[in-house]
mmCIF file of C-alpha atoms and ligand atoms in Angstrom:
data_model
loop_
_atom_site.group_PDB
_atom_site.id
_atom_site.type_symbol
_atom_site.label_atom_id
_atom_site.label_comp_id
_atom_site.label_asym_id
_atom_site.label_seq_id
_atom_site.Cartn_x
_atom_site.Cartn_y
_atom_site.Cartn_z
ATOM 1 C CA MET A 1 4.807 29.682 8.020
ATOM 2 C CA LYS A 2 1.791 28.410 8.825
ATOM 3 C CA PRO A 3 -0.054 26.262 5.849
ATOM 4 C CA ALA A 4 -3.350 27.301 3.597
ATOM 5 C CA PRO A 5 -6.142 25.796 4.901
ATOM 6 C CA PHE A 6 -7.309 22.642 4.012
ATOM 7 C CA ALA A 7 -10.217 20.500 4.676
ATOM 8 C CA TYR A 8 -9.092 17.207 6.601
ATOM 9 C CA ARG A 9 -10.334 13.669 6.177
ATOM 10 C CA ASP A 10 -9.360 10.782 7.750
ATOM 11 C CA PRO A 11 -11.150 7.748 6.360
ATOM 12 C CA ASP A 12 -10.778 4.391 8.047
ATOM 13 C CA THR A 13 -10.280 1.576 4.938
ATOM 14 C CA VAL A 14 -8.062 2.053 2.151
ATOM 15 C CA ASP A 15 -11.503 1.919 -0.187
ATOM 16 C CA GLU A 16 -12.329 4.975 1.432
ATOM 17 C CA VAL A 17 -9.091 6.689 0.637
ATOM 18 C CA LEU A 18 -9.309 5.610 -2.922
ATOM 19 C CA ALA A 19 -12.556 7.047 -3.038
ATOM 20 C CA LEU A 20 -11.143 10.028 -1.901
ATOM 21 C CA LEU A 21 -8.359 10.328 -4.217
ATOM 22 C CA ALA A 22 -10.302 9.390 -7.020
ATOM 23 C CA GLU A 23 -12.603 12.388 -6.525
ATOM 24 C CA HIS A 24 -10.075 14.991 -5.284
ATOM 25 C CA GLY A 25 -7.373 13.907 -7.662
ATOM 26 C CA ASP A 26 -4.571 16.472 -7.755
ATOM 27 C CA ASP A 27 -6.317 18.415 -4.892
ATOM 28 C CA ALA A 28 -5.554 16.005 -2.558
ATOM 29 C CA LYS A 29 -2.521 15.091 -0.712
ATOM 30 C CA LEU A 30 -2.178 11.881 1.246
ATOM 31 C CA LEU A 31 -0.384 12.202 5.161
ATOM 32 C CA ALA A 32 1.883 9.514 6.278
ATOM 33 C CA GLY A 33 4.050 10.800 8.759
ATOM 34 C CA GLY A 34 4.411 14.294 7.664
ATOM 35 C CA GLN A 35 7.768 14.653 7.745
ATOM 36 C CA SER A 36 7.876 15.871 4.280
ATOM 37 C CA LEU A 37 4.421 16.995 3.673
ATOM 38 C CA GLY A 38 4.686 18.736 6.879
ATOM 39 C CA PRO A 39 7.526 21.329 6.021
ATOM 40 C CA MET A 40 5.665 21.363 2.310
ATOM 41 C CA LEU A 41 2.744 22.698 3.591
ATOM 42 C CA ASN A 42 4.292 25.212 6.472
ATOM 43 C CA MET A 43 6.405 26.475 3.484
ATOM 44 C CA ARG A 44 3.730 26.585 1.009
ATOM 45 C CA VAL A 45 5.502 24.419 -1.938
ATOM 46 C CA VAL A 46 2.281 23.181 -1.439
ATOM 47 C CA THR A 47 -1.474 24.014 -0.543
ATOM 48 C CA PRO A 48 -4.117 21.218 -1.325
ATOM 49 C CA ALA A 49 -7.597 21.749 -0.652
ATOM 50 C CA VAL A 50 -7.832 18.298 1.017
ATOM 51 C CA ILE A 51 -5.718 16.524 3.198
ATOM 52 C CA VAL A 52 -6.021 12.599 3.463
ATOM 53 C CA ASP A 53 -4.841 11.194 6.859
ATOM 54 C CA LEU A 54 -4.141 7.789 5.908
ATOM 55 C CA ASN A 55 -3.141 6.807 9.961
ATOM 56 C CA ARG A 56 -6.494 5.388 10.786
ATOM 57 C CA VAL A 57 -6.535 2.998 8.052
ATOM 58 C CA ARG A 58 -4.424 -0.072 10.263
ATOM 59 C CA VAL A 59 -4.489 -2.263 7.542
ATOM 60 C CA LEU A 60 -1.192 -0.140 6.277
ATOM 61 C CA ALA A 61 0.406 -0.368 9.083
ATOM 62 C CA ALA A 62 0.825 -4.337 8.542
ATOM 63 C CA ARG A 63 4.287 -5.978 7.243
ATOM 64 C CA GLY A 64 4.485 -9.096 6.750
ATOM 65 C CA PHE A 65 7.558 -11.788 5.969
ATOM 66 C CA SER A 66 7.658 -14.848 4.198
ATOM 67 C CA ALA A 67 10.479 -16.909 2.912
ATOM 68 C CA GLY A 68 8.950 -17.759 -0.024
ATOM 69 C CA ALA A 69 7.810 -13.807 -0.815
ATOM 70 C CA GLY A 70 10.193 -11.531 1.271
ATOM 71 C CA PHE A 71 9.075 -8.470 3.433
ATOM 72 C CA ALA A 72 5.750 -6.520 2.895
ATOM 73 C CA LEU A 73 5.575 -3.409 4.245
ATOM 74 C CA GLY A 74 2.537 -1.848 4.404
ATOM 75 C CA ALA A 75 1.959 2.188 3.806
ATOM 76 C CA LEU A 76 1.953 3.183 7.085
ATOM 77 C CA VAL A 77 4.988 1.191 8.432
ATOM 78 C CA ARG A 78 7.338 3.417 9.559
ATOM 79 C CA GLN A 79 11.546 3.361 9.277
ATOM 80 C CA ALA A 80 11.655 3.494 13.123
ATOM 81 C CA GLU A 81 9.628 -0.174 13.311
ATOM 82 C CA LEU A 82 12.145 -1.702 11.251
ATOM 83 C CA GLU A 83 15.065 -0.259 12.781
ATOM 84 C CA ASP A 84 13.634 -1.842 16.037
ATOM 85 C CA ASP A 85 12.682 -5.443 14.475
ATOM 86 C CA SER A 86 15.826 -7.919 14.429
ATOM 87 C CA GLY A 87 13.827 -9.971 12.382
ATOM 88 C CA PHE A 88 14.284 -7.790 9.442
ATOM 89 C CA ALA A 89 17.825 -7.292 10.332
ATOM 90 C CA ALA A 90 18.371 -11.188 9.910
ATOM 91 C CA SER A 91 16.180 -10.858 6.294
ATOM 92 C CA GLN A 92 17.273 -7.597 5.262
ATOM 93 C CA PRO A 93 20.651 -6.730 6.190
ATOM 94 C CA LEU A 94 21.289 -4.131 3.740
ATOM 95 C CA ALA A 95 17.855 -1.641 4.747
ATOM 96 C CA ALA A 96 18.839 -2.694 7.825
ATOM 97 C CA ALA A 97 22.059 -0.673 7.753
ATOM 98 C CA ALA A 98 20.717 1.869 6.192
ATOM 99 C CA LEU A 99 18.217 3.060 7.961
ATOM 100 C CA PRO A 100 20.073 4.290 11.372
ATOM 101 C CA TRP A 101 21.961 6.658 8.321
ATOM 102 C CA ILE A 102 18.403 8.516 7.436
ATOM 103 C CA ALA A 103 17.605 11.500 9.191
ATOM 104 C CA HIS A 104 17.430 11.461 13.271
ATOM 105 C CA ARG A 105 15.116 8.979 14.902
ATOM 106 C CA PRO A 106 12.134 11.008 16.080
ATOM 107 C CA ILE A 107 11.964 11.562 12.167
ATOM 108 C CA ARG A 108 12.451 7.892 11.700
ATOM 109 C CA ASN A 109 9.359 7.282 14.484
ATOM 110 C CA ARG A 110 7.018 9.090 12.105
ATOM 111 C CA GLY A 111 8.245 8.637 8.878
ATOM 112 C CA THR A 112 7.355 5.604 6.609
ATOM 113 C CA VAL A 113 8.482 3.924 3.539
ATOM 114 C CA ALA A 114 6.213 4.574 1.609
ATOM 115 C CA GLY A 115 6.327 7.849 1.789
ATOM 116 C CA SER A 116 9.921 8.089 1.871
ATOM 117 C CA LEU A 117 9.573 6.830 -1.534
ATOM 118 C CA VAL A 118 6.341 8.615 -3.215
ATOM 119 C CA HIS A 119 8.309 11.961 -1.692
ATOM 120 C CA ALA A 120 11.017 10.553 -3.886
ATOM 121 C CA ASP A 121 13.583 13.247 -2.952
ATOM 122 C CA PRO A 122 16.840 12.397 -4.475
ATOM 123 C CA ALA A 123 19.417 12.296 -1.795
ATOM 124 C CA ALA A 124 16.716 9.683 0.249
ATOM 125 C CA GLU A 125 18.226 6.280 1.089
ATOM 126 C CA TRP A 126 15.291 4.562 0.347
ATOM 127 C CA GLY A 127 15.714 5.519 -3.542
ATOM 128 C CA GLY A 128 19.631 3.262 -3.448
ATOM 129 C CA ILE A 129 17.870 0.777 -1.097
ATOM 130 C CA VAL A 130 14.885 0.055 -3.627
ATOM 131 C CA LEU A 131 17.221 -0.412 -6.545
ATOM 132 C CA ALA A 132 19.759 -2.735 -5.163
ATOM 133 C CA LEU A 133 17.077 -4.556 -3.870
ATOM 134 C CA ASP A 134 14.709 -5.222 -6.708
ATOM 135 C CA ALA A 135 11.902 -4.069 -4.729
ATOM 136 C CA ARG A 136 8.412 -4.128 -6.056
ATOM 137 C CA LEU A 137 5.858 -1.226 -5.204
ATOM 138 C CA VAL A 138 1.798 -1.791 -5.357
ATOM 139 C CA VAL A 139 0.391 0.946 -6.839
ATOM 140 C CA ARG A 140 -3.680 1.211 -5.839
ATOM 141 C CA ARG A 141 -6.173 3.635 -7.496
ATOM 142 C CA ALA A 142 -10.182 3.217 -7.298
ATOM 143 C CA GLY A 143 -11.415 0.866 -10.104
ATOM 144 C CA ALA A 144 -8.444 -0.492 -10.935
ATOM 145 C CA PRO A 145 -6.097 -3.746 -10.097
ATOM 146 C CA PRO A 146 -3.258 -3.149 -8.224
ATOM 147 C CA ARG A 147 -0.399 -2.171 -9.703
ATOM 148 C CA VAL A 148 2.974 -3.473 -9.490
ATOM 149 C CA VAL A 149 5.800 -1.013 -10.489
ATOM 150 C CA ALA A 150 9.374 -2.583 -9.968
ATOM 151 C CA ALA A 151 11.693 0.090 -7.881
ATOM 152 C CA GLU A 152 13.601 0.764 -11.087
ATOM 153 C CA ASP A 153 10.286 2.128 -13.070
ATOM 154 C CA PHE A 154 9.276 4.380 -10.239
ATOM 155 C CA PHE A 155 11.577 7.426 -10.076
ATOM 156 C CA THR A 156 10.226 9.377 -12.973
ATOM 157 C CA GLY A 157 11.665 12.798 -12.293
ATOM 158 C CA ILE A 158 12.776 14.970 -9.304
ATOM 159 C CA LEU A 159 10.249 14.703 -6.422
ATOM 160 C CA GLU A 160 8.204 12.872 -9.044
ATOM 161 C CA THR A 161 7.662 9.191 -9.274
ATOM 162 C CA ALA A 162 5.076 6.492 -10.942
ATOM 163 C CA VAL A 163 2.669 7.610 -8.504
ATOM 164 C CA GLU A 164 0.115 9.699 -10.140
ATOM 165 C CA PRO A 165 -2.392 12.057 -7.841
ATOM 166 C CA GLU A 166 -5.486 9.363 -7.450
ATOM 167 C CA ASP A 167 -2.860 6.791 -6.748
ATOM 168 C CA LEU A 168 -1.739 4.762 -3.107
ATOM 169 C CA LEU A 169 1.199 3.490 -2.573
ATOM 170 C CA ALA A 170 -0.637 0.383 -0.753
ATOM 171 C CA GLU A 171 3.045 -1.706 -0.133
ATOM 172 C CA VAL A 172 6.597 -2.168 -0.271
ATOM 173 C CA ARG A 173 7.701 -5.169 -1.215
ATOM 174 C CA LEU A 174 11.475 -6.342 -0.803
ATOM 175 C CA PRO A 175 12.165 -9.573 -2.019
ATOM 176 C CA PRO A 176 14.013 -12.999 0.008
ATOM 177 C CA TRP A 177 16.965 -11.940 0.087
ATOM 178 C CA PRO A 178 19.217 -14.372 -1.919
ATOM 179 C CA GLU A 179 21.467 -16.441 0.451
ATOM 180 C CA GLY A 180 24.957 -15.779 0.981
ATOM 181 C CA ALA A 181 24.600 -12.341 -1.090
ATOM 182 C CA ARG A 182 27.290 -9.905 -0.148
ATOM 183 C CA TRP A 183 25.471 -5.851 0.647
ATOM 184 C CA GLY A 184 27.583 -2.881 0.992
ATOM 185 C CA PHE A 185 26.047 0.886 2.313
ATOM 186 C CA ARG A 186 27.764 3.775 1.931
ATOM 187 C CA GLU A 187 27.063 7.798 2.132
ATOM 188 C CA PHE A 188 28.553 10.751 2.859
ATOM 189 C CA ALA A 189 26.861 13.763 4.881
ATOM 190 C CA ARG A 190 28.166 16.845 6.033
ATOM 191 C CA ARG A 191 26.215 16.317 9.498
ATOM 192 C CA ARG A 192 24.708 12.462 10.787
ATOM 193 C CA GLY A 193 21.445 13.335 9.944
ATOM 194 C CA ASP A 194 21.763 15.234 7.263
ATOM 195 C CA PHE A 195 20.686 14.536 3.575
ATOM 196 C CA ALA A 196 23.717 12.533 1.709
ATOM 197 C CA LEU A 197 25.312 14.611 -0.662
ATOM 198 C CA ALA A 198 25.998 11.063 -2.206
ATOM 199 C CA GLY A 199 25.353 7.482 -1.582
ATOM 200 C CA VAL A 200 25.523 3.767 -2.897
ATOM 201 C CA ALA A 201 23.482 0.441 -1.642
ATOM 202 C CA CYS A 202 24.794 -2.414 -3.876
ATOM 203 C CA ARG A 203 24.906 -6.440 -3.208
ATOM 204 C CA PHE A 204 26.400 -9.138 -5.565
ATOM 205 C CA GLU A 205 26.605 -13.128 -5.119
ATOM 206 C CA VAL A 206 29.833 -14.869 -6.306
ATOM 207 C CA ASP A 207 29.523 -18.048 -8.017
ATOM 208 C CA GLY A 208 31.198 -20.527 -5.878
ATOM 209 C CA ALA A 209 34.760 -20.309 -4.800
ATOM 210 C CA GLY A 210 36.707 -18.619 -6.906
ATOM 211 C CA GLY A 211 33.492 -17.590 -9.242
ATOM 212 C CA GLY A 212 32.739 -14.446 -10.842
ATOM 213 C CA CYS A 213 30.118 -11.822 -9.578
ATOM 214 C CA ARG A 214 26.698 -11.826 -10.389
ATOM 215 C CA SER A 215 23.702 -10.421 -10.446
ATOM 216 C CA VAL A 216 25.381 -6.375 -9.265
ATOM 217 C CA ARG A 217 22.851 -4.201 -8.684
ATOM 218 C CA ILE A 218 24.272 -0.518 -7.566
ATOM 219 C CA GLY A 219 21.906 2.166 -6.620
ATOM 220 C CA LEU A 220 22.826 5.262 -5.990
ATOM 221 C CA PHE A 221 21.439 8.171 -4.235
ATOM 222 C CA GLY A 222 22.510 12.259 -4.243
ATOM 223 C CA VAL A 223 23.450 11.903 -7.779
ATOM 224 C CA GLY A 224 21.049 13.681 -10.088
ATOM 225 C CA ASP A 225 17.562 14.311 -10.304
ATOM 226 C CA THR A 226 16.052 10.609 -9.006
ATOM 227 C CA ALA A 227 17.939 7.765 -7.213
ATOM 228 C CA VAL A 228 19.814 5.720 -9.930
ATOM 229 C CA ARG A 229 20.773 2.334 -10.723
ATOM 230 C CA ALA A 230 24.087 2.086 -12.055
ATOM 231 C CA ARG A 231 23.675 0.058 -15.019
ATOM 232 C CA ARG A 232 27.051 0.605 -16.600
ATOM 233 C CA ALA A 233 29.109 -0.274 -13.510
ATOM 234 C CA GLU A 234 26.868 -3.251 -12.540
ATOM 235 C CA ALA A 235 27.937 -4.590 -16.416
ATOM 236 C CA VAL A 236 31.433 -4.039 -15.775
ATOM 237 C CA LEU A 237 31.429 -5.905 -11.871
ATOM 238 C CA GLU A 238 28.985 -8.700 -13.819
ATOM 239 C CA GLY A 239 31.049 -12.034 -14.296
ATOM 240 C CA GLU A 240 34.494 -10.659 -12.887
ATOM 241 C CA ALA A 241 36.523 -11.939 -10.170
ATOM 242 C CA PRO A 242 35.915 -9.982 -7.001
ATOM 243 C CA GLY A 243 38.908 -8.320 -5.494
ATOM 244 C CA PRO A 244 40.380 -4.708 -5.753
ATOM 245 C CA GLU A 245 40.908 -4.207 -9.546
ATOM 246 C CA ALA A 246 37.035 -5.086 -10.386
ATOM 247 C CA PHE A 247 35.772 -2.869 -7.616
ATOM 248 C CA ALA A 248 38.028 0.077 -8.747
ATOM 249 C CA ALA A 249 37.364 -0.322 -12.551
ATOM 250 C CA ALA A 250 33.055 -0.411 -11.465
ATOM 251 C CA ALA A 251 33.312 2.173 -9.421
ATOM 252 C CA ALA A 252 35.081 3.912 -12.059
ATOM 253 C CA ALA A 253 32.286 3.547 -14.500
ATOM 254 C CA ALA A 254 29.667 4.711 -11.581
ATOM 255 C CA ARG A 255 31.792 7.660 -11.772
ATOM 256 C CA GLY A 256 31.133 8.179 -15.548
ATOM 257 C CA GLU A 257 27.459 7.740 -15.591
ATOM 258 C CA VAL A 258 26.164 10.399 -12.817
ATOM 259 C CA ASP A 259 24.628 13.531 -13.666
ATOM 260 C CA PRO A 260 25.304 14.715 -10.580
ATOM 261 C CA LEU A 261 23.810 18.578 -9.215
ATOM 262 C CA ASP A 262 26.003 21.085 -8.641
ATOM 263 C CA ASP A 263 23.984 23.517 -5.946
ATOM 264 C CA GLY A 264 24.855 25.027 -3.067
ATOM 265 C CA HIS A 265 25.606 21.865 -0.992
ATOM 266 C CA ALA A 266 28.474 20.337 -3.507
ATOM 267 C CA SER A 267 30.065 20.562 -6.555
ATOM 268 C CA ALA A 268 28.691 17.789 -9.724
ATOM 269 C CA GLY A 269 32.729 17.416 -9.855
ATOM 270 C CA TYR A 270 32.554 16.474 -6.202
ATOM 271 C CA ARG A 271 29.481 14.221 -5.857
ATOM 272 C CA ARG A 272 31.300 12.617 -8.847
ATOM 273 C CA HIS A 273 34.078 11.837 -7.200
ATOM 274 C CA LEU A 274 32.332 11.147 -4.118
ATOM 275 C CA VAL A 275 30.356 8.529 -6.468
ATOM 276 C CA GLU A 276 33.672 6.247 -7.163
ATOM 277 C CA VAL A 277 34.970 6.304 -4.063
ATOM 278 C CA LEU A 278 32.294 5.738 -2.262
ATOM 279 C CA VAL A 279 31.210 2.602 -4.928
ATOM 280 C CA GLU A 280 34.331 1.052 -4.753
ATOM 281 C CA ASP A 281 34.275 1.120 -0.168
ATOM 282 C CA ALA A 282 30.732 -0.275 -1.006
ATOM 283 C CA LEU A 283 31.500 -3.077 -3.184
ATOM 284 C CA ALA A 284 35.062 -3.558 -0.754
ATOM 285 C CA ASP A 285 32.735 -3.774 2.254
ATOM 286 C CA ALA A 286 30.104 -6.256 0.645
ATOM 287 C CA TRP A 287 33.050 -8.532 -0.329
ATOM 288 C CA ALA A 288 34.389 -8.385 3.266
ATOM 289 C CA ARG A 289 31.215 -9.563 4.668
ATOM 290 C CA ASP A 290 31.620 -12.789 3.502
ATOM 291 C CA GLY A 291 28.321 -13.089 2.501
ATOM 292 C CA GLY A 292 24.948 -13.435 4.266
ATOM 293 C CA ALA A 293 23.885 -10.561 7.093
HETATM 294 C C1 LIG B 1 15.168 17.447 9.371
HETATM 295 C C2 LIG B 1 14.851 15.998 7.857
HETATM 296 C C3 LIG B 1 15.772 15.291 7.264
HETATM 297 C C4 LIG B 1 15.026 14.663 7.172
HETATM 298 N N1 LIG B 1 16.728 13.628 6.439
HETATM 299 C C5 LIG B 1 16.542 12.517 5.830
HETATM 300 C C6 LIG B 1 17.542 11.609 4.969
HETATM 301 O O1 LIG B 1 18.698 11.722 5.863
HETATM 302 N N2 LIG B 1 16.799 11.056 4.660
HETATM 303 C C7 LIG B 1 16.037 10.407 3.690
HETATM 304 O O2 LIG B 1 16.161 9.529 3.408
HETATM 305 N N3 LIG B 1 15.160 11.666 4.703
HETATM 306 C C8 LIG B 1 14.741 12.364 5.067
HETATM 307 N N4 LIG B 1 14.038 13.127 6.018
HETATM 308 C C9 LIG B 1 12.689 12.379 4.805
HETATM 309 C C10 LIG B 1 12.326 11.542 5.908
HETATM 310 O O3 LIG B 1 12.983 10.517 5.871
HETATM 311 C C11 LIG B 1 10.200 11.415 6.007
HETATM 312 O O4 LIG B 1 10.022 10.635 6.802
HETATM 313 C C12 LIG B 1 10.269 10.673 4.618
HETATM 314 O O5 LIG B 1 10.737 11.328 3.223
HETATM 315 C C13 LIG B 1 8.411 11.005 4.313
HETATM 316 O O6 LIG B 1 8.262 10.131 4.770
HETATM 317 P P1 LIG B 1 6.329 10.643 5.930
HETATM 318 O O7 LIG B 1 5.706 8.738 5.938
HETATM 319 O O8 LIG B 1 6.713 11.933 7.299
HETATM 320 O O9 LIG B 1 5.538 10.987 4.343
HETATM 321 P P2 LIG B 1 4.730 12.059 4.549
HETATM 322 O O10 LIG B 1 5.804 13.665 4.332
HETATM 323 O O11 LIG B 1 3.617 12.346 5.115
HETATM 324 O O12 LIG B 1 4.715 11.901 3.024
HETATM 325 C C14 LIG B 1 5.807 12.647 2.189
HETATM 326 C C15 LIG B 1 4.684 12.801 0.708
HETATM 327 O O13 LIG B 1 4.394 11.586 0.141
HETATM 328 C C16 LIG B 1 3.160 11.392 -0.245
HETATM 329 N N5 LIG B 1 2.296 9.948 0.401
HETATM 330 C C17 LIG B 1 3.280 9.182 1.538
HETATM 331 N N6 LIG B 1 2.783 8.128 2.006
HETATM 332 C C18 LIG B 1 2.015 8.072 0.717
HETATM 333 C C19 LIG B 1 1.506 6.843 0.075
HETATM 334 N N7 LIG B 1 1.414 5.994 1.172
HETATM 335 N N8 LIG B 1 0.935 6.460 -0.752
HETATM 336 C C20 LIG B 1 0.975 7.853 -2.115
HETATM 337 N N9 LIG B 1 1.524 9.218 -1.601
HETATM 338 C C21 LIG B 1 1.615 9.051 -0.235
HETATM 339 C C22 LIG B 1 2.314 12.517 1.005
HETATM 340 O O14 LIG B 1 1.206 12.568 -0.062
HETATM 341 C C23 LIG B 1 3.330 13.772 0.486
HETATM 342 O O15 LIG B 1 3.364 14.040 -0.713
HETATM 343 C C24 LIG B 1 13.984 14.220 6.712
HETATM 344 C C25 LIG B 1 13.193 15.179 7.131
HETATM 345 C C26 LIG B 1 13.136 16.042 8.048
HETATM 346 C C27 LIG B 1 11.942 16.853 8.498
#
């Protein structure tokens, strides 16, 4: 199919983008990489009156790093750029390890991190990643100060987020990597490049030699209407000595706290099973990694 007719605008500045969003609200759609919007237009799942193309707003293509603040990714930062950035891999090993699992390289060449987050497919890897990393999402709207939304408050429903029709997700902030933090990433998809049936991104720190786990974060994707933080599983592991027993207990808790979809791709029961297996394996990977990158 072909898209329904729409007007096309390609502003040069963030202020112009915000003004167009204020003017057209629900009737407008932002275009970033077009990898999700394109198919939705073609299928007429969305029929906006106006497409506002972000690609001329060069300031949104910036990505910044500082030891104190971590990574700031503008709305036009493509997934493939990060994949090719050894500095990113050194300071954000979890996200870097997950990138090759997202779709295929041609899609990552165009697809942006911000676009993936706003599209909010519940099976998108970035959902689990931002939850595991305690990311902050900077949302801009005309006439209002920037709003900083915690990743855990960002996903509000299937394909829905805290970003309203008049809003631009301007920046994704990944806080500095805690020294020595352990991380794991696992997903299961039918074929490489497919959306995951279920997946997990996790991170924790360990208190000294022989100490317990702390700052445990377990972000799950493909397990319900939104990406979810497995809070019960995190609580089970928090303070426990890392090892197979603690990881198995946390994984069982994760299985119990998800409410996955039952669809043509997999049953809810199978997805719950995957959650338990993937969480246990990801936590074991994290522990085996001996900290850092
Ligand atoms: C065949 C195929 C397989 C895929 N497999 C995977 C996969 O395995 N895992 C995965 O995570 N993704 C997958 N994707 C999706 C891909 O990662 C997309 O690139 C991503 O979801 C959207 O990014 P984009 O920049 O292309 O956004 P666009 O398609 O341009 O926009 C997506 C939506 O977000 C809105 N939007 C975009 N940017 C902003 C912004 N800054 N502020 C507010 N709203 C904004 C748009 O209006 C639109 O509603 C796949 C896509 C395809 C076509």
